[in-house]
Amino acid sequence: MSFPYIYDDDEVVEDDDMDYQPSGHHTDSEVESEQEQNTNEEDQEEEDDGDLIGGTAFEQARQLAYLLTGNSPMRIGHLLLASGAGRSFPGYQRRSSMRSGEDVDPVPNLEGQKLMSSGEFGSDNFTKPPVRERKGDSTEETKKPIPKTNLNMLLLQRELGHYTGRRQWRLNQLIAQSMVPSTNADFIVHYDTRSYSGQFSEDGNFFYSCSQDFRVRMYDTSNPFEWKYYKTVDYIGGRWTITDATLSPDNRHLAYSSITTRVCLASTSPDDDEMYPLEFSNGRGRNRNAMDPRYGIWSIRFSGDGREIVAGASDSCLYVYDIEKRTPVLRLVGHKEDVNAVCYGDKASPHIIYSGSDDTTIKVWDRRSMADGREVGVFIGHTEGLTYVDSKGDGRYVLSNGKDQTMKLWDIRKMMEKSKFDSISHRVYGTGFDYRRDRYTEPPTKHPHDCSLVTFRGHSVLKTLIRCHFSPPMSTGSRYLYTGSADGKVKIYNVDATEVATIDVHAATIGSRPMDSDLMLNSYHHWGGGTTDWRTCVRDVSWHPSAPVIATTSWNGFGLSTGTVTLHSWNSPNGKPKIYNAKLQADLFESDMAEYSEEDDEGEEVYETESGESDGH
């Protein structure tokens, strides 16, 4: 994800989800004009050396092979524009070979099974004796399959008081683990623009939803089955969408970002409408830690003490902002491409930071040993750029989603040290495909230096930066790992990579609102795909910390033109779900849509234009 095809001399930078050009960069028309001035000279050179595109015959063959790898027409056009006689495609390197096939990451994963039995990821069913199986005639190797849990039997054992003390606690955890939400939706909240992210607070009493109309809606979820809308905050002057949001540890403030250098800080109190801008370019020119205003922020997170915010940006850097001083205090340089995701390793400490980048790496930073400003370690294993990283909150385990269509679990004790990372040969293992437009057709592959614990496959990481999470410790003991998917589903996995459940958001929502010709102006068809059918891409998912409830945030509607938040519970009824607008007002879609305006008299409605800018902001 980087800015799309912005030319700065010979460099090509790409962007996720938008066509945005920071000031100071050449536009495509300027590049074309400069190239037209040299057309005669280039034509003469081509006649002299026989080049079709530019460079040697070997380079021609290499470029032609690249053209045949499934890149989008726009991507190919920009590559042709950027290449000249004697020059190769910008940023292109030949992909290195890897081990491939269905056996590269066997399921169930043995390392994952050990973790499931360790107690760090929920509880095994101790109420049933494990079955021992011997491999062939060998008496040395045995394995213990995890018995399936019978919820009714567990509830009966709790009622009869079969267990006390530690075992009673484990029994309660087993019961909670068994209550996995289902596809049936309790209710559907519709938005007039695509929805990008939504999360419960850590106590479960609050939920926020971010949409492409630059608004964040806040809901009271103290009763997780009966939400109450109470507030909307705006991001004025944003670009493309709200990229991320994060709650302060005390839930009193919500920070949210767009593709600019400004983070907005708003109170979550319904009686406080103040919004405070946190400018990451503050002091530019005299503060070396300030951000270049030509770039933008993709990801933000509050520190565990609530005093700082870390941000990942499109200039390949991380920034740490001191809220009290209202200035950036640290700039971390180490990635080669956009930093799409950041998080803190320990909820109680601001020291360990993880960052995931389009350069395919996760880097580990320790604030206590940053005299030289370098990372302390690296996780290698993804072959395409990362879309999200999430920490278990214990300072040890990390989860990531990648454009190579995998989710990976990491242990900080197995990270690659900086010195070793610098010494290995950094080959290109990616395909160069555009995940926003192209399909990923590669077979399962494994990076030769993969240091992840477990690899998960089965979901689709396309169109946008899809997110993944650990299930909450209180209700599930972090037993499960779950992710959104571009095919309109939520995938829930055991730690051993076996699939626990699939929540089909597309099936639960299809046709739940009428088609609106005005809203269809926002459809995804101008990026490729060209259909106005009802489509769903689940971008974010949030598991309630204490109830068997999951909320999904999706691009969802005809032509992917609108958004939804859907609630799925363990015992969802089979009947028709309740349907609401963004303010949780019901039955509006059954009346004349022409009379419906989601924002009422709060301001004019906002629609994205094809250039990626937005009317009304």
Coordinates of C-alpha atoms in Angstrom, one line a residue:
M1 CA 0.0 0.0 0.0
S2 CA 1.7 3.2 -0.8
F3 CA 0.8 6.2 -2.8
P4 CA -0.4 5.1 -6.3
Y5 CA 2.1 5.6 -9.0
I6 CA 3.5 8.9 -7.8
Y7 CA 6.7 9.6 -9.7
D8 CA 9.6 11.2 -7.9
D9 CA 12.5 11.1 -10.3
D10 CA 12.9 7.4 -11.0
E11 CA 11.0 6.1 -8.0
V12 CA 7.5 4.6 -8.2
V13 CA 5.5 4.7 -5.0
E14 CA 2.1 2.9 -4.6
D15 CA -0.9 3.6 -2.5
D16 CA -3.6 1.5 -0.9
D17 CA -7.2 2.4 -1.6
M18 CA -6.8 5.8 -3.2
D19 CA -5.3 7.9 -6.0
Y20 CA -3.6 10.7 -4.0
Q21 CA -0.6 12.7 -4.9
P22 CA 1.3 14.7 -2.3
S23 CA 2.5 18.2 -3.2
G24 CA 6.0 18.3 -4.7
H25 CA 5.6 15.1 -6.7
H26 CA 5.3 14.9 -10.5
T27 CA 1.8 14.1 -11.8
D28 CA 1.3 11.6 -14.6
S29 CA 0.6 14.4 -17.1
E30 CA 3.9 16.1 -16.2
V31 CA 5.7 12.8 -16.7
E32 CA 4.0 12.3 -20.1
S33 CA 4.9 15.9 -21.1
E34 CA 8.6 15.4 -20.2
Q35 CA 8.7 12.1 -22.1
E36 CA 7.1 13.6 -25.2
Q37 CA 9.8 16.2 -25.3
N38 CA 12.3 13.4 -25.7
T39 CA 10.3 11.2 -28.0
N40 CA 12.5 11.8 -31.1
E41 CA 15.7 11.1 -29.2
E42 CA 14.2 7.9 -27.7
D43 CA 12.8 6.8 -31.0
Q44 CA 16.3 7.2 -32.6
E45 CA 17.9 5.2 -29.8
E46 CA 15.3 2.4 -30.3
E47 CA 16.1 2.3 -34.0
D48 CA 19.8 2.1 -33.3
D49 CA 19.7 -0.7 -30.7
G50 CA 16.5 -2.5 -31.8
D51 CA 14.9 -2.1 -28.4
L52 CA 11.1 -2.5 -28.2
I53 CA 10.7 -1.0 -24.8
G54 CA 14.1 -0.1 -23.6
G55 CA 17.4 -1.7 -22.6
T56 CA 19.1 -4.9 -23.8
A57 CA 17.4 -7.9 -25.4
F58 CA 17.6 -9.6 -22.1
E59 CA 15.9 -6.7 -20.4
Q60 CA 13.2 -6.8 -23.1
A61 CA 12.5 -10.4 -22.3
R62 CA 12.4 -9.7 -18.6
Q63 CA 10.0 -6.9 -19.0
L64 CA 7.8 -8.9 -21.4
A65 CA 7.6 -11.7 -18.8
Y66 CA 6.6 -9.2 -16.2
L67 CA 3.8 -7.9 -18.5
L68 CA 2.4 -11.5 -18.6
T69 CA 2.2 -11.9 -14.8
G70 CA -1.3 -10.6 -14.4
N71 CA -0.7 -7.0 -13.5
S72 CA -3.6 -4.6 -14.1
P73 CA -3.7 -2.5 -17.3
M74 CA -3.2 0.7 -15.2
R75 CA -0.1 -0.8 -13.5
I76 CA 1.4 -1.9 -16.8
G77 CA 0.7 1.5 -18.3
H78 CA 2.5 3.2 -15.5
L79 CA 5.4 0.8 -15.7
L80 CA 5.8 1.5 -19.4
L81 CA 5.6 5.3 -18.8
A82 CA 8.3 5.1 -16.1
S83 CA 10.7 3.0 -18.2
G84 CA 12.9 4.5 -20.9
A85 CA 15.6 3.3 -23.2
G86 CA 18.3 1.4 -21.4
R87 CA 16.2 1.3 -18.1
S88 CA 14.4 -1.5 -16.4
F89 CA 11.0 -1.3 -14.9
P90 CA 11.1 0.8 -11.7
G91 CA 11.3 -1.2 -8.5
Y92 CA 11.1 -4.5 -10.4
Q93 CA 13.2 -7.4 -9.5
R94 CA 13.0 -11.0 -10.6
R95 CA 11.1 -13.1 -8.1
S96 CA 13.2 -15.7 -6.3
S97 CA 12.1 -19.3 -6.2
M98 CA 10.6 -20.9 -3.1
R99 CA 9.4 -24.2 -1.8
S100 CA 5.8 -24.5 -2.9
G101 CA 2.9 -27.0 -2.6
E102 CA 0.2 -28.0 -0.3
D103 CA 2.6 -29.5 2.3
V104 CA 4.5 -26.3 3.0
D105 CA 2.4 -25.5 6.0
P106 CA 0.7 -28.7 7.2
V107 CA -2.6 -28.6 9.0
P108 CA -3.0 -29.2 11.9
N109 CA 0.2 -27.5 12.8
L110 CA 2.2 -29.3 15.4
E111 CA 3.7 -26.2 17.0
G112 CA 0.1 -24.8 17.2
Q113 CA -1.1 -28.0 18.9
K114 CA 1.7 -27.5 21.5
L115 CA 0.5 -24.0 22.2
M116 CA -3.1 -25.1 22.5
S117 CA -2.0 -27.6 25.2
S118 CA 0.2 -25.1 27.0
G119 CA -2.6 -23.1 28.6
E120 CA -1.5 -19.9 26.9
F121 CA -4.3 -20.1 24.4
G122 CA -7.3 -21.2 26.3
S123 CA -8.0 -24.6 27.8
D124 CA -8.2 -28.2 26.4
N125 CA -11.1 -30.3 27.4
F126 CA -9.6 -31.9 30.6
T127 CA -13.0 -33.5 31.4
K128 CA -12.4 -36.2 28.8
P129 CA -9.3 -38.4 28.8
P130 CA -7.0 -37.8 25.8
V131 CA -6.8 -40.5 23.1
R132 CA -3.3 -41.7 22.5
E133 CA -2.4 -42.7 19.0
R134 CA 0.8 -44.5 18.0
K135 CA 2.5 -43.8 14.6
G136 CA 3.0 -47.2 13.0
D137 CA 4.9 -49.7 15.1
S138 CA 6.8 -46.9 16.9
T139 CA 6.4 -46.7 20.6
E140 CA 8.4 -43.5 21.0
E141 CA 6.1 -41.0 19.3
T142 CA 2.6 -40.3 20.5
K143 CA 0.1 -37.5 20.0
K144 CA -2.9 -36.3 22.0
P145 CA -5.8 -35.1 19.8
I146 CA -7.8 -32.4 21.5
P147 CA -11.3 -33.9 22.2
K148 CA -14.3 -32.2 20.9
T149 CA -16.2 -30.2 23.5
N150 CA -19.9 -31.0 24.3
L151 CA -21.3 -27.8 25.6
N152 CA -24.4 -29.4 27.2
M153 CA -22.2 -31.8 29.1
L154 CA -19.9 -29.0 30.3
L155 CA -22.9 -27.0 31.5
L156 CA -24.3 -30.0 33.4
Q157 CA -20.9 -30.6 35.1
R158 CA -20.8 -27.0 36.2
E159 CA -24.4 -27.2 37.6
L160 CA -23.5 -30.4 39.5
G161 CA -20.3 -28.8 40.9
H162 CA -18.0 -31.5 39.6
Y163 CA -15.0 -29.2 39.8
T164 CA -13.6 -26.6 42.2
G165 CA -10.8 -24.2 42.3
R166 CA -8.5 -24.0 39.3
R167 CA -10.5 -26.7 37.5
Q168 CA -13.7 -24.8 37.9
W169 CA -12.1 -21.8 36.3
R170 CA -10.9 -23.9 33.4
L171 CA -14.4 -25.4 33.1
N172 CA -15.9 -21.9 32.8
Q173 CA -13.3 -21.1 30.2
L174 CA -14.2 -24.2 28.2
I175 CA -17.8 -23.2 28.3
A176 CA -17.0 -19.7 27.0
Q177 CA -14.8 -21.2 24.3
S178 CA -17.6 -23.3 23.0
M179 CA -19.9 -20.3 22.4
V180 CA -18.6 -19.3 18.9
P181 CA -20.9 -16.8 17.1
S182 CA -22.7 -18.0 14.0
T183 CA -23.6 -16.6 10.6
N184 CA -27.1 -15.5 11.5
A185 CA -27.1 -11.8 12.2
D186 CA -28.9 -10.2 15.2
F187 CA -29.0 -6.9 13.4
I188 CA -27.5 -5.0 10.5
V189 CA -26.4 -1.3 10.6
H190 CA -26.2 0.3 7.2
Y191 CA -24.0 3.2 6.2
D192 CA -24.1 5.2 2.9
T193 CA -20.3 4.9 2.4
R194 CA -17.9 2.0 2.8
S195 CA -17.0 1.1 6.4
Y196 CA -13.3 0.7 7.2
S197 CA -12.9 -0.2 10.9
G198 CA -14.9 -0.9 14.1
Q199 CA -13.9 -2.2 17.5
F200 CA -15.3 -2.8 21.0
S201 CA -13.6 -1.1 23.9
E202 CA -11.7 -3.4 26.2
D203 CA -14.5 -3.4 28.8
G204 CA -17.1 -4.0 26.0
N205 CA -19.2 -0.9 26.9
F206 CA -18.4 1.0 23.8
F207 CA -18.2 0.4 20.0
Y208 CA -16.9 2.8 17.3
S209 CA -17.3 2.6 13.6
C210 CA -15.3 4.5 11.0
S211 CA -16.6 5.2 7.5
Q212 CA -15.4 6.7 4.2
D213 CA -17.6 9.8 4.8
F214 CA -15.0 10.9 7.4
R215 CA -17.3 10.2 10.3
V216 CA -16.8 8.0 13.4
R217 CA -20.0 6.8 15.0
M218 CA -20.0 5.9 18.7
Y219 CA -22.4 3.4 20.3
D220 CA -23.2 2.4 23.9
T221 CA -22.8 -1.4 24.0
S222 CA -23.1 -1.9 27.8
N223 CA -25.8 -4.4 26.7
P224 CA -24.0 -6.1 23.8
F225 CA -27.2 -7.3 22.3
E226 CA -29.0 -3.9 22.4
W227 CA -26.8 -1.0 21.2
K228 CA -27.6 2.7 21.6
Y229 CA -26.2 5.3 19.2
Y230 CA -25.2 8.5 21.0
K231 CA -22.5 10.5 19.1
T232 CA -20.8 11.2 15.7
V233 CA -17.4 13.0 15.3
D234 CA -16.0 14.3 12.0
Y235 CA -12.6 14.4 10.4
I236 CA -12.5 17.7 8.5
G237 CA -10.1 17.9 5.6
G238 CA -9.4 14.2 5.4
R239 CA -8.1 12.4 2.3
W240 CA -9.9 9.3 0.9
T241 CA -11.1 7.9 4.2
I242 CA -10.5 7.5 7.9
T243 CA -7.7 5.1 8.0
D244 CA -7.6 4.0 11.6
A245 CA -8.9 4.8 15.1
T246 CA -7.8 3.8 18.6
L247 CA -9.3 4.2 22.1
S248 CA -7.3 5.5 25.1
P249 CA -6.8 2.9 27.9
D250 CA -9.4 4.7 30.0
N251 CA -11.9 4.9 27.1
R252 CA -12.2 8.7 27.6
H253 CA -10.7 9.7 24.3
L254 CA -10.8 8.3 20.7
A255 CA -8.0 9.1 18.3
Y256 CA -8.6 8.8 14.5
S257 CA -6.5 9.4 11.4
S258 CA -6.8 10.0 7.7
I259 CA -4.1 10.1 5.0
T260 CA -2.7 13.3 6.3
T261 CA -0.3 14.2 9.1
R262 CA -3.0 15.1 11.5
V263 CA -4.6 12.8 14.1
C264 CA -7.9 14.0 15.6
L265 CA -8.5 13.4 19.4
A266 CA -12.2 13.5 20.5
S267 CA -13.9 12.9 23.8
T268 CA -16.1 9.8 24.0
S269 CA -18.4 11.6 26.4
P270 CA -21.8 12.5 24.8
D271 CA -21.7 15.9 26.4
D272 CA -18.3 16.9 25.1
D273 CA -18.1 17.9 21.4
E274 CA -14.5 19.2 21.4
M275 CA -12.0 17.9 19.0
Y276 CA -8.3 18.4 19.4
P277 CA -5.9 18.2 16.4
L278 CA -2.6 16.4 17.0
E279 CA -0.3 17.5 14.2
F280 CA 2.5 15.1 13.5
S281 CA 4.3 17.7 11.3
N282 CA 4.4 20.1 14.2
G283 CA 7.7 21.9 14.3
R284 CA 8.7 20.8 10.8
G285 CA 12.0 22.4 10.0
R286 CA 13.3 22.6 13.6
N287 CA 12.0 19.2 14.9
R288 CA 13.8 16.3 13.2
N289 CA 11.1 13.9 14.5
A290 CA 8.3 15.8 12.7
M291 CA 6.5 14.3 9.7
D292 CA 6.8 15.6 6.1
P293 CA 3.3 17.1 5.3
R294 CA 3.3 15.5 1.9
Y295 CA 2.7 12.1 3.4
G296 CA -0.1 10.5 5.4
I297 CA -0.9 8.2 8.3
W298 CA -2.1 4.6 7.9
S299 CA -2.3 3.2 11.4
I300 CA -2.3 4.6 15.0
R301 CA -2.3 3.1 18.5
F302 CA -2.4 4.5 22.0
S303 CA 0.3 3.5 24.4
G304 CA -0.6 1.5 27.5
D305 CA -0.2 4.5 29.7
G306 CA -2.3 6.7 27.4
R307 CA 0.4 9.4 27.1
E308 CA 1.6 8.7 23.6
I309 CA 0.3 7.6 20.2
V310 CA 2.4 5.6 17.7
A311 CA 1.7 6.0 14.0
G312 CA 2.7 4.2 10.8
A313 CA 3.0 6.4 7.8
S314 CA 3.3 6.3 4.0
D315 CA 6.9 7.6 4.2
S316 CA 8.1 4.2 5.5
C317 CA 8.6 5.6 9.0
L318 CA 7.0 5.3 12.4
Y319 CA 6.3 8.3 14.7
V320 CA 5.7 8.5 18.4
Y321 CA 3.7 11.6 19.5
D322 CA 3.6 13.0 23.0
I323 CA 0.0 14.0 23.7
E324 CA 0.8 16.3 26.6
K325 CA 3.6 18.1 24.7
R326 CA 1.6 18.2 21.5
T327 CA 4.6 17.2 19.4
P328 CA 6.2 14.2 17.8
V329 CA 9.1 13.0 20.0
L330 CA 10.5 10.0 18.0
R331 CA 10.9 9.1 14.4
L332 CA 11.8 5.5 13.6
V333 CA 13.4 4.7 10.2
G334 CA 13.9 1.1 9.2
H335 CA 11.3 0.0 6.7
K336 CA 11.7 0.4 2.9
E337 CA 8.0 0.9 2.1
D338 CA 4.8 2.1 3.7
V339 CA 4.1 1.2 7.3
N340 CA 0.5 -0.1 7.1
A341 CA 0.1 -1.3 10.7
V342 CA 1.5 -0.6 14.2
C343 CA 0.8 -1.8 17.7
Y344 CA 2.3 -2.0 21.1
G345 CA 3.5 -5.4 22.3
D346 CA 2.4 -5.0 25.9
K347 CA -0.8 -3.2 27.0
A348 CA 0.8 -2.2 30.3
S349 CA 4.0 -0.8 28.8
P350 CA 5.0 1.7 26.1
H351 CA 8.3 0.1 25.3
I352 CA 7.8 -2.6 22.7
I353 CA 6.4 -1.6 19.3
Y354 CA 5.6 -3.8 16.3
S355 CA 5.3 -2.4 12.8
G356 CA 4.2 -4.1 9.6
S357 CA 5.1 -2.8 6.2
D358 CA 4.7 -3.3 2.5
D359 CA 8.3 -4.4 2.5
T360 CA 7.0 -7.8 3.8
T361 CA 8.6 -7.5 7.2
I362 CA 7.5 -6.9 10.8
K363 CA 10.0 -5.0 12.8
V364 CA 10.4 -4.9 16.6
W365 CA 11.4 -1.7 18.3
D366 CA 12.3 -1.3 22.0
R367 CA 12.1 2.3 23.4
R368 CA 14.6 1.4 26.1
S369 CA 17.5 0.6 23.7
M370 CA 17.1 3.1 20.8
A371 CA 20.2 5.2 21.1
D372 CA 21.0 4.3 17.4
G373 CA 17.3 4.5 16.4
R374 CA 17.3 1.0 14.9
E375 CA 15.0 -2.0 15.4
V376 CA 16.0 -4.8 17.8
G377 CA 14.6 -7.6 15.6
V378 CA 12.7 -8.6 12.5
F379 CA 10.0 -11.2 11.7
I380 CA 10.4 -12.6 8.2
G381 CA 8.0 -15.0 6.5
H382 CA 5.4 -13.1 4.4
T383 CA 6.2 -12.8 0.7
E384 CA 3.9 -9.9 0.0
G385 CA 3.2 -6.7 2.0
L386 CA 1.5 -6.7 5.4
T387 CA -2.0 -5.3 6.0
Y388 CA -2.3 -5.6 9.8
V389 CA -0.5 -6.6 13.0
D390 CA -2.1 -7.3 16.3
S391 CA -0.5 -8.1 19.7
K392 CA -1.8 -10.6 22.2
G393 CA -0.9 -8.0 24.8
D394 CA 1.6 -10.1 26.7
G395 CA 4.7 -8.8 25.0
R396 CA 5.3 -12.1 23.4
Y397 CA 2.9 -13.2 20.6
V398 CA 2.1 -11.2 17.5
L399 CA -0.4 -11.9 14.7
S400 CA -0.2 -10.5 11.1
N401 CA -2.2 -10.5 7.9
G402 CA -0.4 -10.4 4.5
K403 CA -1.2 -9.9 0.9
D404 CA 0.2 -13.3 0.2
Q405 CA -3.2 -14.5 1.5
T406 CA -1.8 -15.8 4.8
M407 CA -2.1 -14.9 8.5
K408 CA 0.9 -15.7 10.7
L409 CA 1.5 -16.2 14.4
W410 CA 4.9 -15.1 15.7
D411 CA 6.8 -15.4 19.0
I412 CA 9.1 -12.5 19.9
R413 CA 11.6 -15.1 21.2
K414 CA 12.0 -16.4 17.7
M415 CA 12.5 -13.1 15.9
M416 CA 15.5 -12.6 13.7
E417 CA 18.2 -10.4 15.2
K418 CA 19.1 -7.2 13.3
S419 CA 22.6 -8.4 12.7
K420 CA 21.5 -11.6 11.1
F421 CA 18.8 -9.8 9.1
D422 CA 21.4 -7.5 7.6
S423 CA 23.7 -10.4 6.7
I424 CA 21.2 -12.5 4.7
S425 CA 20.5 -12.1 1.0
H426 CA 17.4 -10.0 0.6
R427 CA 15.8 -11.4 -2.5
V428 CA 12.3 -10.6 -3.9
Y429 CA 9.8 -13.3 -3.2
G430 CA 6.7 -11.3 -4.1
T431 CA 4.8 -11.4 -7.4
G432 CA 4.3 -7.7 -7.8
F433 CA 0.5 -8.1 -8.1
D434 CA -1.8 -5.3 -7.3
Y435 CA -4.0 -6.6 -4.5
R436 CA -6.6 -3.9 -5.0
R437 CA -7.4 -5.1 -8.5
D438 CA -5.6 -8.4 -9.3
R439 CA -6.3 -11.9 -8.1
Y440 CA -3.6 -13.8 -6.3
T441 CA -3.0 -17.0 -8.2
E442 CA 0.2 -18.3 -6.7
P443 CA 0.3 -21.8 -5.0
P444 CA 1.1 -22.0 -1.3
T445 CA 4.7 -21.1 -0.8
K446 CA 7.1 -20.8 2.1
H447 CA 9.8 -18.1 2.6
P448 CA 13.2 -19.7 3.1
H449 CA 13.8 -17.6 6.2
D450 CA 10.3 -17.9 7.7
C451 CA 10.5 -17.6 11.5
S452 CA 6.7 -17.7 12.2
L453 CA 5.2 -20.3 14.5
V454 CA 2.0 -21.0 12.5
T455 CA 0.7 -20.1 9.1
F456 CA -3.1 -19.8 8.4
R457 CA -4.7 -20.1 5.0
G458 CA -8.2 -20.0 3.7
H459 CA -9.2 -16.3 3.8
S460 CA -8.8 -13.7 1.1
V461 CA -6.6 -10.6 1.7
L462 CA -7.6 -8.4 -1.4
K463 CA -9.1 -5.0 -2.2
T464 CA -8.1 -3.3 1.1
L465 CA -6.1 -3.7 4.3
I466 CA -8.0 -6.5 5.9
R467 CA -7.5 -7.0 9.7
C468 CA -6.9 -9.9 12.0
H469 CA -7.1 -10.3 15.8
F470 CA -6.6 -12.6 18.8
S471 CA -9.9 -13.6 20.4
P472 CA -10.4 -11.9 23.8
P473 CA -8.7 -13.4 26.9
M474 CA -11.7 -13.1 29.2
S475 CA -14.3 -14.9 27.1
T476 CA -12.1 -17.3 25.1
G477 CA -8.7 -17.3 26.7
S478 CA -7.3 -16.1 23.3
R479 CA -8.1 -19.6 22.1
Y480 CA -8.9 -18.4 18.6
L481 CA -7.4 -16.2 15.9
Y482 CA -9.8 -14.6 13.5
T483 CA -9.8 -12.4 10.4
G484 CA -11.9 -10.6 7.9
S485 CA -11.9 -11.7 4.3
A486 CA -12.5 -10.2 0.8
D487 CA -14.9 -13.0 0.0
G488 CA -17.4 -11.6 2.5
K489 CA -16.7 -14.0 5.4
V490 CA -15.1 -14.1 8.8
K491 CA -12.7 -16.9 9.4
I492 CA -12.1 -18.2 12.9
Y493 CA -9.1 -20.6 13.4
N494 CA -7.6 -22.6 16.2
V495 CA -4.0 -21.9 17.0
D496 CA -3.0 -25.1 15.1
A497 CA -4.5 -23.6 11.9
T498 CA -7.6 -25.7 11.8
E499 CA -10.7 -23.9 11.0
V500 CA -13.3 -23.5 13.8
A501 CA -16.1 -21.6 12.1
T502 CA -16.9 -19.4 9.2
I503 CA -19.3 -16.4 9.6
D504 CA -20.8 -15.6 6.1
V505 CA -21.6 -11.9 6.3
H506 CA -22.5 -11.8 2.6
A507 CA -25.2 -14.5 3.1
A508 CA -26.5 -12.7 6.2
T509 CA -26.8 -9.3 4.6
I510 CA -27.5 -9.7 0.9
G511 CA -30.5 -7.7 -0.3
S512 CA -31.0 -6.1 3.2
R513 CA -31.4 -2.6 1.6
P514 CA -32.7 -1.4 -1.7
M515 CA -30.3 -0.2 -4.5
D516 CA -29.9 3.5 -4.6
S517 CA -28.6 5.0 -7.9
D518 CA -26.9 7.9 -6.2
L519 CA -25.0 5.7 -3.8
M520 CA -23.9 3.5 -6.8
L521 CA -21.6 6.4 -7.7
N522 CA -19.4 5.1 -5.0
S523 CA -19.2 1.5 -6.4
Y524 CA -16.0 -0.3 -6.7
H525 CA -16.4 -1.0 -10.5
H526 CA -14.1 1.8 -11.7
W527 CA -11.1 -0.1 -10.0
G528 CA -11.9 -3.2 -11.9
G529 CA -14.5 -6.0 -11.4
G530 CA -17.3 -4.1 -13.1
T531 CA -20.3 -5.6 -11.4
T532 CA -23.2 -3.9 -9.6
D533 CA -24.2 -7.2 -7.8
W534 CA -24.4 -7.2 -4.0
R535 CA -20.8 -7.9 -2.8
T536 CA -19.2 -8.0 0.6
C537 CA -15.6 -7.5 1.8
V538 CA -15.2 -7.9 5.6
R539 CA -12.5 -5.4 6.5
D540 CA -12.5 -5.5 10.3
V541 CA -13.9 -7.8 13.0
S542 CA -14.3 -7.4 16.8
W543 CA -15.0 -10.1 19.3
H544 CA -16.8 -8.8 22.4
P545 CA -14.5 -9.2 25.5
S546 CA -17.1 -10.8 27.8
A547 CA -20.0 -11.9 25.6
P548 CA -20.3 -14.5 22.8
V549 CA -20.7 -11.8 20.2
I550 CA -18.8 -10.7 17.1
A551 CA -19.3 -7.3 15.2
T552 CA -18.1 -7.2 11.6
T553 CA -17.3 -4.0 9.7
S554 CA -17.5 -4.4 5.9
W555 CA -17.7 -2.9 2.5
N556 CA -21.1 -4.2 1.8
G557 CA -23.8 -3.6 -0.8
F558 CA -24.5 -3.2 -4.5
G559 CA -21.1 -2.8 -6.2
L560 CA -19.4 -2.6 -2.8
S561 CA -20.7 1.0 -2.7
T562 CA -21.9 1.1 0.9
G563 CA -20.9 -0.3 4.3
T564 CA -22.3 -2.3 7.2
V565 CA -21.7 -3.3 10.8
T566 CA -23.3 -6.6 11.6
L567 CA -23.7 -8.3 15.0
H568 CA -23.4 -12.1 15.2
S569 CA -24.0 -14.0 18.5
W570 CA -23.6 -17.5 19.6
N571 CA -27.3 -18.2 19.7
S572 CA -28.5 -15.8 17.0
P573 CA -32.1 -16.4 16.0
N574 CA -32.8 -17.9 12.6
G575 CA -35.4 -15.2 11.8
K576 CA -34.9 -12.0 9.8
P577 CA -32.3 -9.7 11.4
K578 CA -33.2 -6.2 12.5
I579 CA -32.1 -3.5 10.1
Y580 CA -31.0 0.0 11.1
N581 CA -29.3 3.1 9.7
A582 CA -26.2 4.6 11.2
K583 CA -28.1 6.1 14.1
L584 CA -29.8 2.8 14.9
Q585 CA -33.2 4.0 13.5
A586 CA -35.2 1.1 12.3
D587 CA -37.5 0.5 9.3
L588 CA -36.2 3.5 7.2
F589 CA -35.3 1.2 4.3
E590 CA -38.9 0.1 4.1
S591 CA -40.0 3.6 3.3
D592 CA -39.2 5.9 0.4
M593 CA -35.4 6.0 0.1
A594 CA -35.5 9.4 -1.5
E595 CA -36.7 10.8 1.8
Y596 CA -33.9 9.2 3.8
S597 CA -30.7 11.0 4.7
E598 CA -28.5 9.3 7.2
E599 CA -27.2 12.6 8.6
D600 CA -30.5 14.4 8.7
D601 CA -29.7 18.1 9.2
E602 CA -26.2 17.6 10.4
G603 CA -24.8 18.6 7.0
E604 CA -24.8 17.6 3.4
E605 CA -24.1 14.0 2.4
V606 CA -20.6 13.3 1.1
Y607 CA -19.7 11.1 -1.9
E608 CA -16.3 10.1 -3.1
T609 CA -15.3 11.2 -6.6
E610 CA -13.3 9.0 -9.0
S611 CA -10.2 10.9 -8.2
G612 CA -10.3 9.8 -4.6
E613 CA -11.2 13.2 -3.2
S614 CA -14.6 13.8 -1.5
D615 CA -17.3 16.4 -2.1
G616 CA -18.3 18.4 0.9
H617 CA -14.9 18.2 2.7

